[in-house]
Short mmCIF file of C-alpha atoms and ligand atoms in Angstrom, two decimals:
data_model
loop_
_atom_site.label_atom_id
_atom_site.label_comp_id
_atom_site.label_asym_id
_atom_site.label_seq_id
_atom_site.Cartn_x
_atom_site.Cartn_y
_atom_site.Cartn_z
CA MET A 294 32.41 -44.80 -26.57
CA LEU A 295 29.84 -47.34 -27.61
CA SER A 296 27.30 -44.58 -28.01
CA LEU A 297 29.77 -42.37 -30.26
CA LEU A 298 30.62 -45.60 -32.46
CA ALA A 299 27.00 -46.54 -32.80
CA SER A 300 26.05 -44.66 -35.84
CA LYS A 301 29.19 -45.91 -37.81
CA THR A 302 28.14 -49.70 -36.74
CA CYS A 303 24.69 -48.99 -37.80
CA ARG A 304 25.94 -47.57 -41.28
CA ARG A 305 27.67 -50.81 -41.61
CA ARG A 306 24.60 -52.62 -40.92
CA ARG A 307 22.50 -50.88 -43.49
CA GLY A 308 25.24 -50.88 -46.23
CA GLY A 309 27.22 -54.05 -45.49
CA PRO A 310 27.11 -57.19 -47.72
CA PRO A 311 24.54 -59.77 -46.86
CA GLU A 312 26.87 -62.44 -45.94
CA LEU A 313 28.04 -60.68 -42.97
CA ALA A 314 24.75 -60.83 -41.51
CA LEU A 315 25.13 -64.73 -41.45
CA GLY A 316 28.49 -64.52 -39.97
CA MET A 317 27.49 -64.53 -36.21
CA LYS A 318 25.38 -67.69 -36.96
CA HIS A 319 28.32 -69.79 -37.81
CA HIS A 320 30.32 -70.89 -34.81
CA ALA A 321 33.13 -71.92 -37.05
CA LYS A 322 33.90 -68.38 -37.84
CA PRO A 323 37.06 -67.05 -36.31
CA PHE A 324 36.28 -65.74 -32.96
CA LEU A 325 37.52 -62.17 -33.17
CA LEU A 326 35.38 -61.76 -36.61
CA SER A 327 32.30 -63.38 -35.07
CA VAL A 328 32.37 -60.93 -32.00
CA ALA A 329 33.00 -57.77 -34.07
CA LEU A 330 30.39 -58.71 -36.57
CA ALA A 331 27.82 -59.78 -33.91
CA VAL A 332 28.24 -56.46 -32.29
CA ALA A 333 28.38 -54.29 -35.31
CA LEU A 334 24.90 -56.09 -36.12
CA VAL A 335 23.18 -55.35 -33.13
CA VAL A 336 24.37 -51.91 -31.33
CA PRO A 337 21.55 -49.39 -32.34
CA VAL A 338 22.19 -45.61 -33.04
CA HIS A 339 23.04 -43.40 -29.80
CA ALA A 340 22.35 -46.51 -27.57
CA GLU A 341 23.36 -46.52 -24.00
CA LEU A 342 25.63 -49.77 -23.56
CA ASP A 343 23.29 -52.29 -24.89
CA VAL A 344 24.30 -54.94 -22.46
CA ALA A 345 21.86 -57.53 -23.40
CA ARG A 346 22.78 -57.72 -26.98
CA LEU A 347 26.61 -57.31 -25.91
CA LYS A 348 26.26 -60.11 -23.66
CA ALA A 349 24.82 -62.47 -25.99
CA ALA A 350 27.46 -61.44 -28.63
CA ILE A 351 30.23 -62.24 -26.07
CA GLU A 352 28.79 -65.47 -25.12
CA THR A 353 28.30 -66.57 -28.62
CA ALA A 354 31.78 -66.00 -29.41
CA PHE A 355 32.96 -67.50 -26.12
CA GLU A 356 31.02 -70.66 -27.07
CA ALA A 357 32.78 -70.76 -30.53
CA ASP A 358 36.28 -70.34 -28.87
CA TYR A 359 35.88 -72.10 -25.59
CA SER A 360 37.95 -75.36 -26.57
CA LYS A 361 41.23 -73.30 -26.75
CA LEU A 362 40.41 -71.54 -23.19
CA ASP A 363 39.50 -74.90 -21.74
CA ALA A 364 42.81 -76.39 -22.95
CA LEU A 365 44.73 -73.45 -21.55
CA TYR A 366 42.71 -73.69 -18.29
CA LYS A 367 43.47 -77.27 -17.77
CA ASP A 368 47.24 -77.15 -18.83
CA ILE A 369 47.72 -74.40 -16.20
CA HIS A 370 45.81 -76.25 -13.64
CA ALA A 371 47.71 -79.44 -13.89
CA HIS A 372 51.18 -77.58 -13.92
CA PRO A 373 50.85 -74.88 -11.29
CA GLU A 374 53.86 -72.87 -10.13
CA LEU A 375 54.48 -71.15 -6.69
CA ALA A 376 55.22 -67.56 -6.11
CA PHE A 377 57.88 -65.86 -7.99
CA ALA A 378 58.59 -69.37 -9.89
CA GLU A 379 55.69 -68.94 -12.26
CA VAL A 380 58.11 -68.82 -15.45
CA LYS A 381 56.29 -71.55 -17.61
CA THR A 382 52.76 -70.22 -16.59
CA ALA A 383 53.91 -66.74 -17.70
CA ALA A 384 55.36 -67.80 -20.82
CA LYS A 385 52.03 -69.26 -21.77
CA LEU A 386 49.82 -66.27 -21.16
CA ALA A 387 52.71 -64.14 -23.02
CA ALA A 388 52.34 -66.31 -25.99
CA GLU A 389 48.50 -66.17 -25.86
CA MET A 390 48.71 -62.21 -25.45
CA ARG A 391 51.11 -61.96 -28.26
CA ALA A 392 48.88 -63.86 -30.70
CA LEU A 393 46.12 -61.42 -30.02
CA GLY A 394 48.40 -58.56 -30.83
CA PHE A 395 49.37 -57.24 -27.44
CA GLU A 396 52.83 -55.91 -26.85
CA VAL A 397 54.16 -58.08 -24.19
CA THR A 398 57.03 -57.36 -21.61
CA GLU A 399 58.03 -60.35 -19.37
CA LYS A 400 59.93 -60.58 -16.23
CA VAL A 401 58.31 -57.35 -14.73
CA GLY A 402 58.49 -57.79 -10.88
CA ARG A 403 60.53 -60.99 -11.55
CA THR A 404 58.11 -63.37 -13.03
CA GLY A 405 55.09 -60.80 -14.04
CA LEU A 406 54.21 -59.73 -17.44
CA VAL A 407 52.63 -56.61 -18.77
CA ALA A 408 50.61 -56.79 -21.85
CA ILE A 409 49.51 -53.56 -23.74
CA TYR A 410 47.00 -53.09 -26.74
CA ARG A 411 46.65 -49.49 -28.03
CA ASN A 412 43.48 -48.82 -29.63
CA GLY A 413 43.32 -44.98 -30.24
CA GLU A 414 42.73 -41.97 -27.80
CA GLY A 415 41.01 -42.83 -24.50
CA PRO A 416 41.69 -44.11 -20.98
CA THR A 417 44.04 -46.96 -20.03
CA ILE A 418 42.20 -49.65 -18.29
CA MET A 419 44.20 -52.51 -16.35
CA VAL A 420 42.93 -56.12 -15.75
CA ARG A 421 45.10 -58.29 -13.56
CA THR A 422 45.29 -61.80 -12.98
CA GLU A 423 47.45 -63.57 -10.46
CA LEU A 424 49.85 -66.27 -11.63
CA ASP A 425 50.79 -68.27 -8.57
CA ALA A 426 49.50 -71.40 -7.08
CA LEU A 427 49.72 -72.88 -3.36
CA PRO A 428 52.24 -75.39 -1.86
CA MET A 429 49.78 -78.14 -0.99
CA GLU A 430 48.39 -81.25 -2.43
CA GLU A 431 45.17 -81.48 -4.72
CA LYS A 432 42.96 -84.06 -3.68
CA THR A 433 40.04 -83.58 -6.35
CA ASP A 434 40.36 -86.68 -8.61
CA LEU A 435 39.70 -84.46 -11.50
CA PRO A 436 41.49 -85.79 -14.71
CA TYR A 437 43.55 -82.77 -14.90
CA ALA A 438 44.30 -82.50 -11.25
CA SER A 439 47.94 -81.56 -10.43
CA ARG A 440 50.41 -83.93 -9.30
CA ASP A 441 53.28 -81.79 -9.67
CA LYS A 442 55.95 -81.25 -6.82
CA THR A 443 58.57 -78.61 -6.15
CA THR A 444 60.70 -77.36 -3.34
CA TRP A 445 59.43 -74.61 -1.05
CA ASN A 446 61.27 -73.26 2.03
CA GLY A 447 63.86 -76.21 1.59
CA ARG A 448 61.10 -78.88 1.67
CA GLU A 449 59.55 -80.95 -1.20
CA THR A 450 55.80 -79.91 -1.64
CA PHE A 451 52.99 -80.63 -3.89
CA VAL A 452 51.66 -77.67 -5.82
CA ALA A 453 48.05 -76.89 -6.61
CA HIS A 454 45.89 -74.22 -7.92
CA SER A 455 43.65 -74.28 -4.96
CA CYS A 456 42.78 -70.71 -4.98
CA GLY A 457 41.38 -70.37 -8.34
CA HIS A 458 44.35 -68.20 -10.01
CA ASP A 459 43.97 -70.67 -12.86
CA ILE A 460 40.35 -69.66 -13.47
CA HIS A 461 41.27 -65.99 -13.24
CA MET A 462 44.13 -66.56 -15.87
CA ALA A 463 41.71 -68.23 -18.32
CA SER A 464 39.19 -65.52 -17.81
CA TRP A 465 41.92 -62.92 -18.41
CA VAL A 466 42.90 -64.30 -21.69
CA GLY A 467 39.26 -64.57 -22.70
CA THR A 468 38.54 -61.27 -21.71
CA ALA A 469 41.52 -59.90 -23.91
CA LYS A 470 40.28 -62.01 -26.91
CA THR A 471 36.90 -60.43 -26.48
CA LEU A 472 37.83 -56.86 -26.19
CA VAL A 473 40.11 -57.21 -29.20
CA GLY A 474 37.28 -58.77 -31.05
CA LEU A 475 35.09 -55.74 -29.87
CA LYS A 476 37.81 -53.21 -30.58
CA ASP A 477 35.65 -51.00 -32.79
CA GLN A 478 33.49 -50.57 -29.75
CA TRP A 479 35.96 -48.80 -27.44
CA ARG A 480 38.91 -46.40 -27.68
CA GLY A 481 41.80 -46.48 -25.34
CA THR A 482 44.42 -48.61 -24.02
CA LEU A 483 44.29 -52.06 -22.45
CA MET A 484 46.91 -52.86 -19.80
CA PHE A 485 46.71 -56.57 -18.99
CA ILE A 486 49.01 -57.46 -16.28
CA ALA A 487 49.74 -60.99 -14.91
CA GLN A 488 51.13 -60.56 -11.33
CA PRO A 489 53.31 -63.23 -9.49
CA ALA A 490 53.17 -64.10 -5.94
CA GLU A 491 49.80 -62.87 -4.76
CA GLU A 492 49.60 -65.81 -1.94
CA ILE A 493 52.60 -64.45 -0.29
CA GLY A 494 51.31 -60.87 -0.62
CA ALA A 495 54.62 -59.66 -2.48
CA GLY A 496 53.84 -59.65 -6.30
CA ALA A 497 52.04 -56.43 -6.65
CA MET A 498 54.84 -54.71 -4.89
CA ALA A 499 57.45 -56.26 -6.84
CA MET A 500 55.64 -55.12 -10.21
CA LEU A 501 55.21 -51.51 -8.78
CA ALA A 502 59.02 -51.39 -7.65
CA ASP A 503 59.95 -52.76 -11.06
CA GLY A 504 58.26 -49.76 -12.62
CA LEU A 505 54.83 -50.91 -13.63
CA PHE A 506 53.34 -47.55 -13.55
CA THR A 507 56.49 -45.56 -14.75
CA ARG A 508 58.21 -47.88 -17.26
CA PHE A 509 54.68 -48.60 -18.69
CA ARG A 510 51.79 -46.34 -17.67
CA LYS A 511 49.65 -45.67 -14.74
CA PRO A 512 46.23 -46.77 -15.64
CA ASP A 513 43.14 -44.45 -15.35
CA PHE A 514 41.09 -47.69 -13.69
CA ALA A 515 41.72 -51.44 -12.64
CA PHE A 516 39.90 -54.35 -12.35
CA ALA A 517 40.28 -58.00 -10.93
CA LEU A 518 38.18 -60.70 -10.30
CA HIS A 519 38.49 -63.72 -7.67
CA ALA A 520 36.89 -67.06 -7.72
CA GLY A 521 34.57 -67.74 -4.95
CA GLY A 522 32.74 -70.59 -3.02
CA PHE A 523 29.26 -70.06 -4.49
CA PRO A 524 27.37 -71.41 -7.41
CA TYR A 525 28.58 -70.34 -11.00
CA GLY A 526 26.70 -67.77 -12.77
CA ASN A 527 26.75 -65.49 -9.81
CA ILE A 528 28.82 -62.50 -9.11
CA GLY A 529 29.51 -60.76 -5.75
CA TYR A 530 30.66 -57.20 -5.51
CA ARG A 531 31.06 -54.43 -2.82
CA VAL A 532 31.59 -50.80 -2.58
CA GLY A 533 34.48 -49.57 -0.33
CA ALA A 534 36.41 -52.09 1.48
CA GLY A 535 36.50 -55.57 -0.26
CA SER A 536 39.17 -57.20 1.75
CA SER A 537 41.12 -56.83 5.09
CA ASN A 538 44.11 -54.81 6.17
CA TYR A 539 46.75 -57.32 7.03
CA ASP A 540 49.45 -56.90 9.58
CA GLY A 541 51.74 -59.47 11.29
CA LEU A 542 51.98 -59.82 15.13
CA TYR A 543 55.63 -60.74 16.23
CA ILE A 544 56.17 -60.51 20.19
CA GLN A 545 59.11 -61.91 22.11
CA PHE A 546 58.42 -61.73 25.82
CA ARG A 547 62.00 -61.90 27.67
CA GLY A 548 62.08 -63.10 30.93
CA ARG A 549 64.73 -65.01 32.98
CA GLY A 550 65.07 -68.67 32.84
CA GLY A 551 65.48 -71.10 35.68
CA HIS A 552 64.23 -74.19 37.64
CA GLY A 553 60.57 -75.01 37.34
CA ALA A 554 60.32 -75.80 41.09
CA MET A 555 62.05 -72.32 42.05
CA PRO A 556 59.62 -69.85 40.01
CA GLN A 557 60.63 -67.05 42.55
CA ARG A 558 64.32 -66.90 41.25
CA THR A 559 62.89 -66.49 37.54
CA ILE A 560 60.82 -64.20 35.38
CA ASP A 561 58.28 -66.58 33.57
CA PRO A 562 57.99 -65.57 30.03
CA VAL A 563 55.39 -68.52 29.37
CA MET A 564 53.15 -66.76 31.92
CA MET A 565 53.65 -63.43 29.96
CA ALA A 566 52.69 -65.02 26.72
CA ALA A 567 49.65 -66.91 28.15
CA ARG A 568 48.30 -63.57 30.07
CA PHE A 569 49.05 -61.72 26.72
CA ILE A 570 47.10 -64.33 24.55
CA VAL A 571 44.14 -64.01 26.79
CA ASP A 572 44.17 -60.26 27.49
CA VAL A 573 44.85 -59.14 23.94
CA GLN A 574 41.29 -60.42 22.84
CA THR A 575 40.08 -57.30 25.31
CA VAL A 576 41.39 -54.93 22.42
CA ILE A 577 38.95 -56.37 20.41
CA SER A 578 35.96 -56.79 22.66
CA ARG A 579 36.49 -53.59 24.96
CA GLU A 580 38.56 -51.07 22.78
CA LYS A 581 37.36 -51.53 19.25
CA ASP A 582 33.97 -50.45 18.28
CA PRO A 583 31.96 -53.37 18.24
CA THR A 584 30.16 -52.37 14.96
CA GLU A 585 33.69 -52.23 12.93
CA PHE A 586 35.42 -55.23 11.81
CA GLY A 587 38.73 -56.29 13.52
CA VAL A 588 40.45 -59.57 14.25
CA VAL A 589 43.62 -60.73 16.07
CA SER A 590 44.30 -64.56 16.05
CA ILE A 591 47.36 -65.93 17.60
CA GLY A 592 48.67 -68.78 15.46
CA ALA A 593 51.85 -69.89 17.11
CA VAL A 594 53.67 -69.93 20.60
CA ASN A 595 57.17 -71.04 20.73
CA SER A 596 58.95 -71.35 24.00
CA GLY A 597 60.58 -73.80 25.98
CA THR A 598 62.06 -77.45 25.95
CA ALA A 599 60.97 -79.28 29.15
CA GLY A 600 58.34 -79.27 31.75
CA ASN A 601 60.79 -78.42 34.48
CA ILE A 602 62.63 -75.54 32.91
CA ILE A 603 61.29 -72.12 32.90
CA PRO A 604 62.70 -70.73 29.65
CA ASP A 605 64.39 -67.25 28.88
CA ASP A 606 61.84 -66.13 26.49
CA ALA A 607 58.60 -66.80 24.79
CA LEU A 608 57.56 -66.00 21.07
CA VAL A 609 54.16 -65.22 20.00
CA LEU A 610 53.00 -65.15 16.41
CA GLY A 611 49.79 -63.89 15.10
CA THR A 612 47.73 -61.93 12.52
CA ILE A 613 45.69 -58.77 12.74
CA ARG A 614 43.08 -57.86 10.29
CA SER A 615 40.83 -54.77 9.85
CA PHE A 616 38.98 -52.81 7.18
CA LYS A 617 39.35 -49.27 8.25
CA PRO A 618 42.73 -47.40 8.88
CA GLU A 619 41.44 -45.82 12.30
CA VAL A 620 40.38 -49.13 13.53
CA ARG A 621 43.67 -50.67 12.55
CA THR A 622 45.65 -47.90 14.38
CA ARG A 623 43.68 -48.27 17.46
CA MET A 624 44.24 -52.06 17.45
CA LEU A 625 47.93 -51.83 16.78
CA ALA A 626 48.29 -49.49 19.80
CA GLY A 627 46.21 -51.55 22.02
CA ILE A 628 48.05 -54.94 21.26
CA ALA A 629 51.47 -53.07 21.77
CA ARG A 630 50.26 -51.57 25.16
CA THR A 631 48.91 -54.99 26.28
CA ALA A 632 52.30 -56.73 25.57
CA LYS A 633 54.15 -53.87 27.44
CA ALA A 634 51.67 -54.11 30.50
CA VAL A 635 52.01 -57.71 30.47
CA ALA A 636 55.62 -57.41 30.76
CA GLU A 637 55.68 -54.85 33.30
CA MET A 638 53.16 -56.95 35.68
CA SER A 639 55.91 -59.43 35.62
CA ASP A 640 58.65 -56.98 36.33
CA ALA A 641 60.35 -58.25 33.03
CA PRO A 642 62.24 -56.44 30.56
CA ALA A 643 60.38 -54.59 27.70
CA PRO A 644 59.07 -57.17 25.20
CA LEU A 645 60.36 -56.97 21.47
CA ILE A 646 57.20 -56.05 19.59
CA GLN A 647 57.05 -56.08 15.77
CA LEU A 648 53.81 -55.31 14.24
CA THR A 649 54.58 -55.57 10.72
CA GLU A 650 52.66 -54.04 7.92
CA GLY A 651 51.35 -56.33 5.49
CA THR A 652 48.89 -55.78 2.44
CA LYS A 653 46.05 -53.18 2.82
CA ALA A 654 42.26 -53.47 2.39
CA ILE A 655 41.06 -53.24 -1.37
CA ILE A 656 38.82 -50.28 -1.50
CA ASN A 657 36.47 -50.42 -4.38
CA ASP A 658 36.16 -47.16 -5.97
CA PRO A 659 32.39 -46.11 -5.61
CA GLU A 660 32.08 -44.32 -9.05
CA LEU A 661 33.81 -47.10 -11.07
CA VAL A 662 31.75 -49.88 -9.15
CA ALA A 663 28.52 -47.78 -9.87
CA THR A 664 29.56 -47.94 -13.52
CA ALA A 665 30.20 -51.37 -13.74
CA GLU A 666 27.23 -52.27 -11.49
CA ARG A 667 24.70 -50.73 -14.04
CA ALA A 668 26.23 -53.09 -16.86
CA LEU A 669 26.46 -56.10 -14.70
CA LYS A 670 22.92 -55.69 -13.33
CA ALA A 671 21.49 -55.54 -16.81
CA ALA A 672 23.49 -58.67 -17.72
CA PHE A 673 23.10 -60.68 -14.67
CA GLY A 674 20.09 -59.34 -13.01
CA GLU A 675 19.49 -61.09 -9.45
CA ARG A 676 22.56 -63.21 -10.04
CA LEU A 677 24.66 -60.00 -9.30
CA ARG A 678 24.73 -59.36 -5.51
CA LEU A 679 26.23 -56.99 -2.97
CA THR A 680 28.19 -59.15 -0.54
CA PRO A 681 30.03 -58.50 2.56
CA PRO A 682 33.83 -57.60 2.32
CA ASN A 683 36.47 -60.80 2.61
CA THR A 684 38.28 -60.93 6.02
CA THR A 685 41.06 -62.19 3.92
CA SER A 686 43.69 -59.79 2.38
CA GLU A 687 44.74 -59.33 -1.31
CA ASP A 688 47.75 -57.52 -2.73
CA PHE A 689 45.47 -55.87 -5.62
CA SER A 690 44.90 -53.19 -2.94
CA GLU A 691 48.67 -52.07 -3.84
CA PHE A 692 47.73 -50.57 -7.14
CA GLY A 693 44.99 -48.83 -5.49
CA GLY A 694 47.66 -47.36 -2.73
CA SER A 695 49.14 -45.93 -5.91
CA GLY A 696 46.07 -43.84 -6.78
CA VAL A 697 44.35 -45.98 -9.26
CA PRO A 698 40.47 -46.39 -8.71
CA LEU A 699 39.83 -50.29 -8.32
CA MET A 700 37.26 -52.72 -8.73
CA MET A 701 37.45 -56.33 -7.53
CA PHE A 702 34.52 -58.63 -7.72
CA ASN A 703 34.05 -62.43 -6.99
CA ILE A 704 32.66 -65.16 -9.44
CA GLY A 705 30.95 -68.35 -8.24
CA VAL A 706 32.58 -71.71 -9.36
CA TYR A 707 30.20 -74.60 -8.14
CA GLU A 708 27.30 -76.45 -9.70
CA PRO A 709 24.27 -74.80 -8.20
CA GLU A 710 22.40 -78.18 -7.32
CA LYS A 711 25.57 -79.50 -5.65
CA TRP A 712 26.02 -76.34 -3.70
CA THR A 713 22.35 -76.40 -2.44
CA ALA A 714 22.45 -79.99 -1.64
CA ALA A 715 25.88 -79.80 0.22
CA ASN A 716 24.56 -76.81 2.38
CA LYS A 717 21.47 -78.71 3.23
CA SER A 718 23.52 -81.74 4.33
CA GLY A 719 25.38 -79.48 6.70
CA THR A 720 28.92 -80.10 5.05
CA PRO A 721 29.27 -76.98 2.45
CA LEU A 722 31.68 -77.48 -0.53
CA ALA A 723 35.46 -77.26 -0.21
CA GLY A 724 36.51 -73.49 -0.44
CA ASN A 725 39.52 -71.90 -1.85
CA HIS A 726 42.54 -73.30 -0.35
CA SER A 727 40.99 -76.54 0.32
CA PRO A 728 42.67 -79.66 -1.30
CA GLN A 729 39.14 -80.36 -2.79
CA PHE A 730 38.60 -76.89 -4.22
CA ALA A 731 37.20 -77.80 -7.79
CA PRO A 732 35.65 -75.13 -10.02
CA VAL A 733 33.55 -76.09 -12.84
CA PRO A 734 35.74 -74.60 -15.58
CA LYS A 735 33.23 -73.71 -18.44
CA PRO A 736 30.51 -71.93 -16.64
CA THR A 737 32.90 -70.19 -14.21
CA ILE A 738 35.25 -68.88 -17.04
CA GLN A 739 32.05 -67.79 -19.13
CA THR A 740 31.01 -65.68 -16.29
CA GLY A 741 34.51 -64.40 -15.55
CA VAL A 742 34.84 -63.22 -19.29
CA THR A 743 31.40 -61.80 -19.68
CA ALA A 744 31.54 -59.90 -16.42
CA MET A 745 35.03 -58.55 -16.82
CA THR A 746 34.56 -57.58 -20.45
CA LEU A 747 31.21 -55.59 -19.60
CA ALA A 748 33.05 -54.20 -16.62
CA VAL A 749 36.00 -52.81 -18.90
CA LEU A 750 33.45 -51.73 -21.54
CA SER A 751 31.51 -49.80 -19.10
CA ALA A 752 34.53 -47.94 -17.80
CA PHE A 753 35.37 -47.07 -21.59
CA ASP A 754 31.70 -46.11 -21.99
CA ARG A 755 31.58 -43.69 -19.22
CA HIS A 756 34.71 -41.96 -19.87
CA ALA A 757 33.74 -41.57 -23.91
CA ARG A 758 30.44 -39.84 -22.28
CA GLY A 759 32.75 -37.50 -20.47
CA LYS A 760 31.69 -38.66 -16.98
ZN1 ZN B 890 44.68 -67.62 -2.05
ZN1 ZN B 891 43.56 -66.08 -4.53
#
């Protein structure tokens, strides 16, 4: 679309009043105006996406408007809310988006919101942020650190934005502002969604079940970003799998309890659990292709009350991660078979096996990534890097499961010098979900806004060129 609009903007450059040319130099100019003018002045006739100049224009506008985004970020950071309780957070974002001219619908998927901005014929591009924080205490000493508490699963807990979802929200609002400011550079519809409950893997499904793609519309493409534990100004991305398939493991071994001194009269479920925990790792080491990613970890074993009582049963809880569906299928089959075999060895009843399907791997669409990659490479050069997929899981994948091409990328959050020094010292800086996780707001959000704006523009541009 940028190329189609270029001649119009250039006519304006030639014919426009001279005072417009000064507009972009004054930071006091309203943000939207300054972006629009800056770009109108710099896009040449029939250009490809002129990334260098767009980036400069975005950064000039960001600089002029950052104080508002900074205040929003610090307010959200200081007052985090847990999954499906993000009522005040959602209201803050709704107000921001309405002020920008978006049509906002609240309470989609309980606490989520959908913000639509129509700007002529063209594709619909979705940009997603998460809303939720974590039930943990922040220990950063930042002046805007959270001291808020709430009740979670019946217990009082601190709440903290230790995953960086507050960075995502500020970047999301900043990107919306920038794209509205650049609205004569693209045609189509922006669908900005704020999703609840990512940390419990339930929010994306809740929004889809509440008609995200039917009551509103199914987007042509969707983007999301995530804060990552590396220096700010840098971007990590990948083609194909970007996060893991997540399955829960719940196995109850059923035995026959009795006296610890007379094991011959019992069927010992603790022995079964122990044997299973060891043997299940052979599914990973002997059955799975060693060049493919797959992990099974046992995180909880619950059985018994006293040393001299053989209990009736033993419960084993774990997590199973993989990238590829065929690897996942093979692992699930091997895990179930191992549990059954262990019970059979003890002549015990069949165990109760529940391998519950969780979130799927994010699959980054090759074409969408290739388009964004060109723009991001031009803007960030060596600071854009292909990175290995995360072994963690993310429910952004749910939107891909509904047939929407996705791209999720990571942005760095740390002071580069501190990051290097910490790595040299052997104690890396605290990462996501650590109580010390502390992104440097301004350069991190600036990278988020610049990268996301360029990614969205690249997708509009590709469509406008009929590709
Ligand atoms: Zn998280
Ligand atoms: Zn997260």
